[in-house]
XYZ file of C-alpha atoms in Angstrom:
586
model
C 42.307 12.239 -11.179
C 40.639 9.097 -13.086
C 42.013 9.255 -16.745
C 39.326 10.824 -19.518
C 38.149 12.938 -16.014
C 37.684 16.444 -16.839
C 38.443 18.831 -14.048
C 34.956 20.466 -12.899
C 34.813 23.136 -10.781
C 32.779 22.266 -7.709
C 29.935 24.101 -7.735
C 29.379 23.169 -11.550
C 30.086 19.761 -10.996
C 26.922 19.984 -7.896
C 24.436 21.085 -10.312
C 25.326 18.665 -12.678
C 24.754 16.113 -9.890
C 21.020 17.910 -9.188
C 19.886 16.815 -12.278
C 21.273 12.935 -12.460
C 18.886 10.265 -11.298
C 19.113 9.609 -7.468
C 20.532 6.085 -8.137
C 23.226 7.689 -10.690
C 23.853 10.406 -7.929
C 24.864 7.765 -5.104
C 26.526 5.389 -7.486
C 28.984 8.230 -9.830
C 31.478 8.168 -7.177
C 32.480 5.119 -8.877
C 33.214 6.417 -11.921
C 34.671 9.524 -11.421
C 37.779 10.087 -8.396
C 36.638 14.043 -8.543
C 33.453 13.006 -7.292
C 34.953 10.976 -4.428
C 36.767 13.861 -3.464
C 33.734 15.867 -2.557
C 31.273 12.870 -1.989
C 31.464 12.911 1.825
C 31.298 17.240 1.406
C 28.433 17.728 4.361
C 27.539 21.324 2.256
C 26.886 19.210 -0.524
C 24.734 16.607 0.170
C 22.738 19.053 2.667
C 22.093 21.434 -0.760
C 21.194 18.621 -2.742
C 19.159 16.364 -0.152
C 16.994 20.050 0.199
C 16.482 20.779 -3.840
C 15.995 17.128 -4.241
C 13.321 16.935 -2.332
C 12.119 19.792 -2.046
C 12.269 19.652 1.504
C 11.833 23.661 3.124
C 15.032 24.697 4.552
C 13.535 25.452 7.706
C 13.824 21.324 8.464
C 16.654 19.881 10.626
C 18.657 16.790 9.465
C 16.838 13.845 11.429
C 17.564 13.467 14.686
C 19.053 9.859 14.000
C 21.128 10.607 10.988
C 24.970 10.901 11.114
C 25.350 12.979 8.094
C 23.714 14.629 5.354
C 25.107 12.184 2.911
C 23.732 9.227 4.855
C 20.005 11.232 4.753
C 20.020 10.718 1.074
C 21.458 7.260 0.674
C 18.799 6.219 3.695
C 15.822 7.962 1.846
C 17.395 6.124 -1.435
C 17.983 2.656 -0.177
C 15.606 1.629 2.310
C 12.155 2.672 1.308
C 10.143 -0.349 0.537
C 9.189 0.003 -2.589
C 10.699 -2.981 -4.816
C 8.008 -5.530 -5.388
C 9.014 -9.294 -4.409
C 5.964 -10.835 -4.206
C 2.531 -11.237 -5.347
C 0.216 -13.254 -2.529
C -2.708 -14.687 -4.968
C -4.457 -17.033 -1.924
C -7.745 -14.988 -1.594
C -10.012 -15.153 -4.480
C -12.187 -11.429 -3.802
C -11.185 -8.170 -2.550
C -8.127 -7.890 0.676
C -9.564 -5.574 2.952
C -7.202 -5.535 5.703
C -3.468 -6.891 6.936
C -2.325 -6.834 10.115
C 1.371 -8.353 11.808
C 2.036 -9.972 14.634
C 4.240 -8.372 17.238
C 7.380 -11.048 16.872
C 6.934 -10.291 13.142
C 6.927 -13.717 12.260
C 3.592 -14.097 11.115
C 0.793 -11.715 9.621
C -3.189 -11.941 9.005
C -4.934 -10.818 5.940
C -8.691 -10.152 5.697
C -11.123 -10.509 2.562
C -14.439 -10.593 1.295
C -14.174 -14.784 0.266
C -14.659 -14.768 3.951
C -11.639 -15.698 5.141
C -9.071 -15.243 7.238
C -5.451 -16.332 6.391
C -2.048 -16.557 8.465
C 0.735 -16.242 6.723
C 4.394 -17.183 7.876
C 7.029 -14.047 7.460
C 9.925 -16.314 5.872
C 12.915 -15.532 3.136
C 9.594 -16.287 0.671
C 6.241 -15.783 2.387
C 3.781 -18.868 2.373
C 0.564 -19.478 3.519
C 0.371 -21.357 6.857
C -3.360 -21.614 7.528
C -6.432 -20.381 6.076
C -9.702 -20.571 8.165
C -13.142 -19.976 6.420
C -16.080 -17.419 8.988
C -18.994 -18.525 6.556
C -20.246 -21.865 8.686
C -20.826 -18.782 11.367
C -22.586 -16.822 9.396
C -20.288 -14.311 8.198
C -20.566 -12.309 5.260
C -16.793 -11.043 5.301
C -13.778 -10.623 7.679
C -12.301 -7.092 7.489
C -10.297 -6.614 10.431
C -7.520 -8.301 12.280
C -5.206 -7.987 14.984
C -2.374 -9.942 17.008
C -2.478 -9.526 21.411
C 0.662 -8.955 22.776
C 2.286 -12.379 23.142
C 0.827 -13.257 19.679
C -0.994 -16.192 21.027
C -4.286 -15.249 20.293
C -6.206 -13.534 16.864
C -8.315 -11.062 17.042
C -10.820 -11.148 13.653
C -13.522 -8.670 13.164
C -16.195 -9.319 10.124
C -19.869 -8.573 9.124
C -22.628 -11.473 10.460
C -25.380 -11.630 8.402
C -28.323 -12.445 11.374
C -31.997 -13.005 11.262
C -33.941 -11.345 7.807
C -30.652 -11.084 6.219
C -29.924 -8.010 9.101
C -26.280 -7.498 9.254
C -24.118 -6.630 12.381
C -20.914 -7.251 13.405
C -18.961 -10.001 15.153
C -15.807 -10.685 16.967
C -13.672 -13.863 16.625
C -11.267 -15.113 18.853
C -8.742 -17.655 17.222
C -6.126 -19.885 19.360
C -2.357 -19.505 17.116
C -0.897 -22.526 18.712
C -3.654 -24.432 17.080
C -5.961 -22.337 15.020
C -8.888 -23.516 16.929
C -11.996 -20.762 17.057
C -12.225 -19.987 21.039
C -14.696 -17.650 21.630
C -17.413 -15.188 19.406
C -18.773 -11.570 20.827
C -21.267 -9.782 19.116
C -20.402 -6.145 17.979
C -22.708 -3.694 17.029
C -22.137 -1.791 14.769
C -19.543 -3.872 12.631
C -17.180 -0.668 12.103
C -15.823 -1.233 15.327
C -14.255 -3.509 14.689
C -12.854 -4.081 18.016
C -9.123 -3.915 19.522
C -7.256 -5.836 22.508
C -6.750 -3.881 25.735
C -4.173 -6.505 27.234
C -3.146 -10.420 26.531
C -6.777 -11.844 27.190
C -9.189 -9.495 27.356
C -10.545 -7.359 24.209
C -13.372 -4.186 23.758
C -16.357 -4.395 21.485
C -19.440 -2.286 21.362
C -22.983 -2.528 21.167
C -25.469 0.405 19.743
C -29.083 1.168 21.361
C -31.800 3.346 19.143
C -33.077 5.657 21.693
C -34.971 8.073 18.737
C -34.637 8.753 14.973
C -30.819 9.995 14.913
C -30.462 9.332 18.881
C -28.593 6.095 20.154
C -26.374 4.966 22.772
C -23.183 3.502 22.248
C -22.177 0.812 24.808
C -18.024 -0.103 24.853
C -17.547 -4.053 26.726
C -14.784 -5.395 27.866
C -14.815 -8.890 26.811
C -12.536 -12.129 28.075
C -11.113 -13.778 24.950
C -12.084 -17.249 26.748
C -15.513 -16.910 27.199
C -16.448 -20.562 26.940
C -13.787 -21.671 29.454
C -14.261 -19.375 32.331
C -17.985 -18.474 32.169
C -19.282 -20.813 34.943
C -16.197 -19.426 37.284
C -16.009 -15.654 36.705
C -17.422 -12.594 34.529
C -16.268 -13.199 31.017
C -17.653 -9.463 30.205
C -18.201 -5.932 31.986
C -19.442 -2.827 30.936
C -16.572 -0.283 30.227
C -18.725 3.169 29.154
C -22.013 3.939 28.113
C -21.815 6.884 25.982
C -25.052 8.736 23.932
C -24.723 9.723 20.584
C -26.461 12.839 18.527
C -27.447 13.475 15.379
C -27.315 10.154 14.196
C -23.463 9.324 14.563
C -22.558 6.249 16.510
C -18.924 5.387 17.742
C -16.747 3.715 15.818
C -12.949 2.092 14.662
C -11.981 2.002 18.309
C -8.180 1.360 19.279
C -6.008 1.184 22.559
C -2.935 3.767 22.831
C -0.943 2.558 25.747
C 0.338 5.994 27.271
C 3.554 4.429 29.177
C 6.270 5.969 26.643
C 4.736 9.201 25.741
C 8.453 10.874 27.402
C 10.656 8.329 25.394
C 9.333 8.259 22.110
C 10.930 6.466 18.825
C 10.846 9.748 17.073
C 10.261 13.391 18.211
C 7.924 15.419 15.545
C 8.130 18.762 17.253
C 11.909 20.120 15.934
C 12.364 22.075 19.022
C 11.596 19.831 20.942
C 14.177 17.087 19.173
C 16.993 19.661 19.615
C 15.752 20.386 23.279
C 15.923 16.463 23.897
C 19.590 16.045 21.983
C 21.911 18.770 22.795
C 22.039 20.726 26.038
C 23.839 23.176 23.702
C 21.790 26.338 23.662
C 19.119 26.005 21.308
C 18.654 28.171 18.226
C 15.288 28.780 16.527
C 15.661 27.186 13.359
C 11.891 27.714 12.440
C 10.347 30.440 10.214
C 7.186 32.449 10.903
C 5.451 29.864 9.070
C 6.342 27.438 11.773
C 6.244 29.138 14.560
C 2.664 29.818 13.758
C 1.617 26.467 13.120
C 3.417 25.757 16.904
C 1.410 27.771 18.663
C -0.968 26.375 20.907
C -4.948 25.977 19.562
C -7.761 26.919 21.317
C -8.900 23.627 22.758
C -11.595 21.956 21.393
C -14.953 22.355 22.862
C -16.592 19.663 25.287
C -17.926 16.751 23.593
C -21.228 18.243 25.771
C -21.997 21.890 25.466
C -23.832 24.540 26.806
C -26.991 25.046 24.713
C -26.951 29.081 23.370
C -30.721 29.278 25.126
C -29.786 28.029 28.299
C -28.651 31.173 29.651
C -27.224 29.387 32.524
C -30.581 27.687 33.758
C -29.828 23.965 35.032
C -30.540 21.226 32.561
C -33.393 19.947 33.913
C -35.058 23.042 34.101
C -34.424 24.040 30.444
C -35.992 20.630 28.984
C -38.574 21.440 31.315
C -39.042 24.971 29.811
C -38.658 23.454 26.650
C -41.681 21.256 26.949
C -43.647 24.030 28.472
C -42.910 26.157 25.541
C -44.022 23.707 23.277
C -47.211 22.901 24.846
C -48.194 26.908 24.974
C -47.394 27.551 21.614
C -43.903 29.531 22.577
C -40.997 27.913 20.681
C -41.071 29.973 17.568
C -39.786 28.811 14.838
C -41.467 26.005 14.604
C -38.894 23.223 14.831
C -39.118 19.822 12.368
C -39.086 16.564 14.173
C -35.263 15.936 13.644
C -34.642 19.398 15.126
C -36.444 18.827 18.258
C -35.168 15.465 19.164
C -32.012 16.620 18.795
C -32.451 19.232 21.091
C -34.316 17.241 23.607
C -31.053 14.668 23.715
C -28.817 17.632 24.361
C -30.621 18.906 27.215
C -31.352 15.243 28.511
C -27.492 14.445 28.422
C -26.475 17.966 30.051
C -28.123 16.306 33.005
C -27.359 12.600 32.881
C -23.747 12.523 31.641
C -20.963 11.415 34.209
C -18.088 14.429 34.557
C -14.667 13.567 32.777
C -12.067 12.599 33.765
C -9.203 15.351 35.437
C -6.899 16.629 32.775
C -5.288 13.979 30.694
C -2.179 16.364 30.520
C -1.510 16.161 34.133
C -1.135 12.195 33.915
C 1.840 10.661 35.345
C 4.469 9.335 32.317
C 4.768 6.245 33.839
C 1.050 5.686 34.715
C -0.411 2.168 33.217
C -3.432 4.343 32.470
C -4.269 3.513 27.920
C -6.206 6.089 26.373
C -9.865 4.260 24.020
C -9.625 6.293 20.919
C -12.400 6.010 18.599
C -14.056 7.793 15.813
C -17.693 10.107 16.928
C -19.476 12.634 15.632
C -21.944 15.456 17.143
C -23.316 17.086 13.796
C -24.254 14.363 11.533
C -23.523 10.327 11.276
C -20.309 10.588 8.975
C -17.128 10.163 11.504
C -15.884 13.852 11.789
C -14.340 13.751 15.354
C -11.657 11.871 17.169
C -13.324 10.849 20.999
C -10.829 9.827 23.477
C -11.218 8.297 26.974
C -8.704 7.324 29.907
C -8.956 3.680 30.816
C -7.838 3.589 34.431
C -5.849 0.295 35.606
C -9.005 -1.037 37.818
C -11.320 -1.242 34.540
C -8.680 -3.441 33.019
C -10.100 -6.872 33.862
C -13.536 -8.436 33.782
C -13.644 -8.678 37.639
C -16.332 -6.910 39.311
C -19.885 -5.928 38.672
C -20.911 -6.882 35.091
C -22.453 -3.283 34.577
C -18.912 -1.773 36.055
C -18.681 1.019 38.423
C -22.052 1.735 40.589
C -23.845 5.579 39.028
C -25.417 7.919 40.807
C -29.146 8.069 39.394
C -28.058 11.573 37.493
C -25.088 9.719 36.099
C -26.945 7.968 33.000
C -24.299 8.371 30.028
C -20.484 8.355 30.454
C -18.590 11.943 28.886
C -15.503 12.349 26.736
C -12.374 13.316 27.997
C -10.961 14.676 25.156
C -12.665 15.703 21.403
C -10.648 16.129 18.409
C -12.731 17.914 15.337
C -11.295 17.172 12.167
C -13.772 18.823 10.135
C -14.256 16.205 7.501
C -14.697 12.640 6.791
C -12.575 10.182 8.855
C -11.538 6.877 7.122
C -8.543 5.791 8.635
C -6.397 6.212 11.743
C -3.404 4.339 12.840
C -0.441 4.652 15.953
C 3.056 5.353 16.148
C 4.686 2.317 17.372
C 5.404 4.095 20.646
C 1.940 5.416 20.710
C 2.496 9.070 21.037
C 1.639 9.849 17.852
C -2.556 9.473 15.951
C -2.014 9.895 12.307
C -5.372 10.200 11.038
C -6.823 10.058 7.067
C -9.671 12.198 6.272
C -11.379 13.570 3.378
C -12.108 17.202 4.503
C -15.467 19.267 4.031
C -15.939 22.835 2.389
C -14.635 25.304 4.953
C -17.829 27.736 5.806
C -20.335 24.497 5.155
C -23.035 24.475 7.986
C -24.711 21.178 8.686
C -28.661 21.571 8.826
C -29.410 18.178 8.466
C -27.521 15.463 9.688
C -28.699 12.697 7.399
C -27.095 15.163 4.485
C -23.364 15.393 5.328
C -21.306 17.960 2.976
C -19.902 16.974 0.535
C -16.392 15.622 0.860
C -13.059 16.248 -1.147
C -11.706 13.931 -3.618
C -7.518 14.498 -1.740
C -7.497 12.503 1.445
C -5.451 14.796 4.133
C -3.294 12.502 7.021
C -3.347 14.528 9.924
C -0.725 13.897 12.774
C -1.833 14.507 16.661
C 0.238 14.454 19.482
C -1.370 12.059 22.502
C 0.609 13.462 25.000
C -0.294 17.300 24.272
C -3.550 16.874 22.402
C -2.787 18.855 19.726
C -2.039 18.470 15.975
C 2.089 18.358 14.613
C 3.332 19.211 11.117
C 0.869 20.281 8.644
C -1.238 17.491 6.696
C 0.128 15.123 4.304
C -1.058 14.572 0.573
C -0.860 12.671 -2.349
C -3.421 10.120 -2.048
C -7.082 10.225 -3.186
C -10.525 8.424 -3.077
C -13.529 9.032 -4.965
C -16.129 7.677 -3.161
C -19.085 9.741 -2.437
C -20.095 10.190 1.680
C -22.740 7.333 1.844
C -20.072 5.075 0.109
C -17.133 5.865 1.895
C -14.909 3.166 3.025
C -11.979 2.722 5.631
C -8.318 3.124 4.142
C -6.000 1.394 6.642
C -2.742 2.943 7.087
C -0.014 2.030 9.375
C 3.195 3.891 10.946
C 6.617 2.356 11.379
C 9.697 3.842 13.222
C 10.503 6.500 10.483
C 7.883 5.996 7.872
C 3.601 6.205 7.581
C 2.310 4.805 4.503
C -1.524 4.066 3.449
C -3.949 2.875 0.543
C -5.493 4.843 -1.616
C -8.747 4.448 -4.121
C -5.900 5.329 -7.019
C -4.877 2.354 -6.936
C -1.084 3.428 -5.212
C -0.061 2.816 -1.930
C 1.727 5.377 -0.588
C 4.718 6.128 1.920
C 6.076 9.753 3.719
C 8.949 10.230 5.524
C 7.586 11.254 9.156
C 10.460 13.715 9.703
C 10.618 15.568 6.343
C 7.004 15.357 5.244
C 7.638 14.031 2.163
C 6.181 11.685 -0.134
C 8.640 9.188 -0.894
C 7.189 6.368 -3.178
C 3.656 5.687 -4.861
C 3.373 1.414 -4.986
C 0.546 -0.050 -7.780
C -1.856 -2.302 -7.863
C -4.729 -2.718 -10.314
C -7.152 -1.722 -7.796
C -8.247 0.237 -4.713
C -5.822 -0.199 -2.413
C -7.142 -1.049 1.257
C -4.610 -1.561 3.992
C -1.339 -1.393 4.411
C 1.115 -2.865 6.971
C 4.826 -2.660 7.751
C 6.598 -5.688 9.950
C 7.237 -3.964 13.438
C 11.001 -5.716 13.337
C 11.784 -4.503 10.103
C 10.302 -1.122 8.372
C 12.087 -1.806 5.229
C 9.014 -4.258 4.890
C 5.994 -3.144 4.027
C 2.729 -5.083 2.597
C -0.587 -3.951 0.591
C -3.663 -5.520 0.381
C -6.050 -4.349 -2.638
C -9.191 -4.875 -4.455
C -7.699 -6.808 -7.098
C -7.468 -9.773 -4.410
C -3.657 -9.290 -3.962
C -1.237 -8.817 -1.189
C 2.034 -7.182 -2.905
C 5.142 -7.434 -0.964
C 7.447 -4.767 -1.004
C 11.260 -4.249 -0.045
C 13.867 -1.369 -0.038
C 16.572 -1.565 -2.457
C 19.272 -2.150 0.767
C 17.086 -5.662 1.534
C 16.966 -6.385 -1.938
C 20.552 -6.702 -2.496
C 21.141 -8.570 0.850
C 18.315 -11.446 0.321
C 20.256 -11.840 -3.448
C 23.701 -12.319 -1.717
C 22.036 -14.680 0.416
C 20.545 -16.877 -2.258
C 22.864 -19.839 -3.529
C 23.389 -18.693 -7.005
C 22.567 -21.859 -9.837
C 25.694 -23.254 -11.510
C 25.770 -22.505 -14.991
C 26.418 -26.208 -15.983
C 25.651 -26.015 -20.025
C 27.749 -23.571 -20.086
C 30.873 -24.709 -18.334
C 30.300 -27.815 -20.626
C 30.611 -25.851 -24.105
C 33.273 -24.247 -22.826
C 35.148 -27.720 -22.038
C 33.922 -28.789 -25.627
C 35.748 -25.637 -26.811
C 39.387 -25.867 -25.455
């Protein structure tokens, strides 16, 4: 025993140790040769990783993790969340970062109209800067890398004729920065995505009525100006109608190839199932297995009207107009009301059938999944829409207007609807892209929609849901700690982003935040002086991350672990006035 070391007992020596600050916890051992003793004690560390953080008993170790003691001192050490840099380059509000896949370089979106490239050094720097305003662009607010990182994707708000505004799609060249192509995209909160290396989706909105439209998705070549005279530098992907005065938005690409080889399981049964052919014991408690079983599926993105009583489409808007004209339809219905109902029988009849199950897919189909933010009560984003993209609609080959329709096949359907019963301002992917992690500001539970230019009113926590792509259903309960404060008609996109082991997003507190995705937990809060907008963690290295804010900043943050390696790195300064005094002394 060290000398002036008190022999403990154990278990009093354990609670001491519950109430010592996590860094004093990991770092006593070198103090105190008790401590050592029981440092590596697995019963130990798993009691104090749970009252620590609170974490419910009912929660494996992760699936990754050698020991209980290397839990804590990886929760500890390589969070990012030591500040290293402050990025003061844009001169208004960040609005959105994005990396590129080598994790060399990243983008960073603002309202000075810019969009900058920065290189991912031992100190970042700016490489180039490139100004959208001689195009007509109010702002850029959306970025991202295509898979080889040779081209930029940048998404912003043009300002067109009478000071309209609508949204635009920029294609930028990263060997020299040049600007090679422009697609219009309508409406801006889009934003667009890349479905491979050269060939990107943007969208397009029709007015059919008051709160009636028609969304239009294109597939778009990325060199439009270089190809056009040769081959079709665009084609029409879906053509989908919209009620009630929502549109589709925020779309993204979710590649399904490694939905049965994912980075990290969510579903704890299914991690010990896919570790140990050991026979499995239910570590779950009723809690759990309740939130495990399987929900009712969502209903069709197209459904039956109550009053149809089974009479074909056509017939019932023909009934519908018959009643009208005779002085049937009682009540009387307002304006909004009955185009509404009009566009729902219309679309019974003119909508395209989905796609077969999306759960029957082969796992090593090329087939990507469009995800996108819809709605079906009222224009706020309140439901997830997904549709297959099969390998044939990949490429701008073929008929501009894409696959030939039967007359009755007007609009295009949804595969798959998630409701999230709220306000949607942010989703983001796994890396593997089996996992949608979703932020949302919900609604009152009972509240019933009667008009759907008055959404309800939404809460002031923002909830980050977690789906499962490959069985459709939502994982783990919802995460919180963040908040916004915006009302509906103000609401703005919070980017968030999802690394190997981590999900962290902005907030309007001014924090960013970061979870654990195994435990659930909320792990570290990261300030600015503003609303924070998007986050972003490098894809190489998820101990990382950066944060883009309102107070015109990109922060960079680093775990502890990275911390003390870039120090031990640096070539330390030689204290030369004081080696001299010294030599002046003696």
């Amino acid at each position: 025993m060290d000398a002036g070391c008190p022999r403990l007992p154990d278990t009093v020596l354990f609670e001491i140790f519950l109430y010592l600050d996590h860094a004093d916890v990991l770092s006593v051992g070198l103090v105190c040769q008790q401590w050592r003793a029981v440092a590596r004690d697995e019963f130990l560390w798993k009691e104090l990783f749970y009252r620590y953080y609170r974490v419910s008993r009912d929660v494996p170790r992760h699936p990754g993790a050698v020991s209980w003691y290397d839990e804590f001192q990886r929760l500890y050490d390589t969070i990012p969340c030591v500040e290293v840099q402050a990025l003061k380059e844009h001169n208004d509000q960040v609005l959105h970062l994005s990396f590129s896949h080598s994790g060399c370089l990243f983008a960073s979106c603002s309202k000075d109209c810019t969009v900058k490239i920065w290189s991912n050094e031992l100190d970042i720097s700016l490489q180039h800067s490139s100004n959208m305003r001689p195009y007509n662009w109010s702002y850029t607010q959306f970025s991202q890398f295509n898979s080889d990182d040779s081209l930029l994707l940048v998404s912003g708000v043009f300002v067109g004729p009478h000071n309209s505004s609508s949204g635009e799609i920029a294609v930028i060249s990263m060997e020299n920065f040049t600007l090679l192509s422009r697609v219009r995209n309508k409406p801006y909160d889009v934003f667009g995505c890349w479905l491979n290396e050269t060939n990107l989706i943007s969208g397009n909105l029709h007015r059919i009525g008051r709160i009636t439209s028609c969304s239009v998705l294109w597939l778009n070549n990325a060199f439009q100006g270089i190809e056009s005279e040769n081959v079709n530098v665009v084609k029409r992907l879906f053509k989908i109608q919209n009620l009630n005065a929502s549109t589709i938005r925020t779309v993204m690409v979710a590649d399904c190839s490694r939905y049965d080889s994912p980075d990290l399981l969510l579903d704890y049964e299914e991690q010990l199932a896919a570790s140990s052919t050991c026979p499995v014991f239910d570590l779950g408690s009723d809690s759990e297995e309740e939130g495990a079983k399987p929900k009712p599926p969502p209903e069709p993105a197209v459904q039956e009207l109550p009053d149809a009583r089974g009479v074909p489409a056509e017939h019932g808007l023909q009934q519908l107009f018959d009643g009208i004209m005779e002085g049937h339809v009682r009540p009387a219905m307002t304006e909004t009301e009955l185009e509404s109902k009009v566009a729902k029988l219309f679309v019974q009849n003119r909508t395209k059938p989905p796609e077969p199950n999306l759960l029957s897919m082969d796992s090593n189909s090329k087939t990507k999944y469009l995800i996108f933010t819809t709605g079906c009560l009222t224009y706020s984003p309140h439901q997830i829409g997904i549709k297959r993209i099969l390998p044939h609609q990949m490429t701008t080959a073929g008929p501009v207007l894409g696959e030939e329709r039967r007359s009755d096949e007007f609009f295009d359907s949804l595969d798959h609807v998630i409701d999230i019963h709220g306000h949607i301002i942010g989703m983001g992917l796994s890396p593997d892209h089996r996992y949608l992690y979703v932020n949302s500001r919900a609604w009152p539970r009972d509240c019933v929609i009667s008009d759907p230019m008055q959404p309800p009113p939404i809460a002031e926590e923002i909830d980050l849901h977690v789906f499962d792509l490959k069985t459709m259903k939502e994982v783990k309960r919802a995460l919180r700690a963040h908040r916004a404060y915006t009302p509906n008609e103000e609401c703005f996109f919070i980017f968030l982003d999802v690394s190997r082991d981590f999900v962290a997003s902005g907030a309007e507190d001014r924090h960013g935040y970061i979870w654990d995705r195994h435990y659930n937990i909320c792990l570290a809060k990261l300030q600015h002086d503003n609303v924070v907008n998007s986050v972003a963690f490098s894809p190489v290295e998820q101990e990382l991350l950066l944060t883009a804010s309102d107070d015109t900043t990109i922060k960079v943050w680093r775990s502890p672990r990275a911390v003390r390696i870039r120090q031990a790195r640096r070539p330390r300064p030689r204290k030369l006035l004081f080696s001299w005094l010294l030599n002046q002394k003696s």
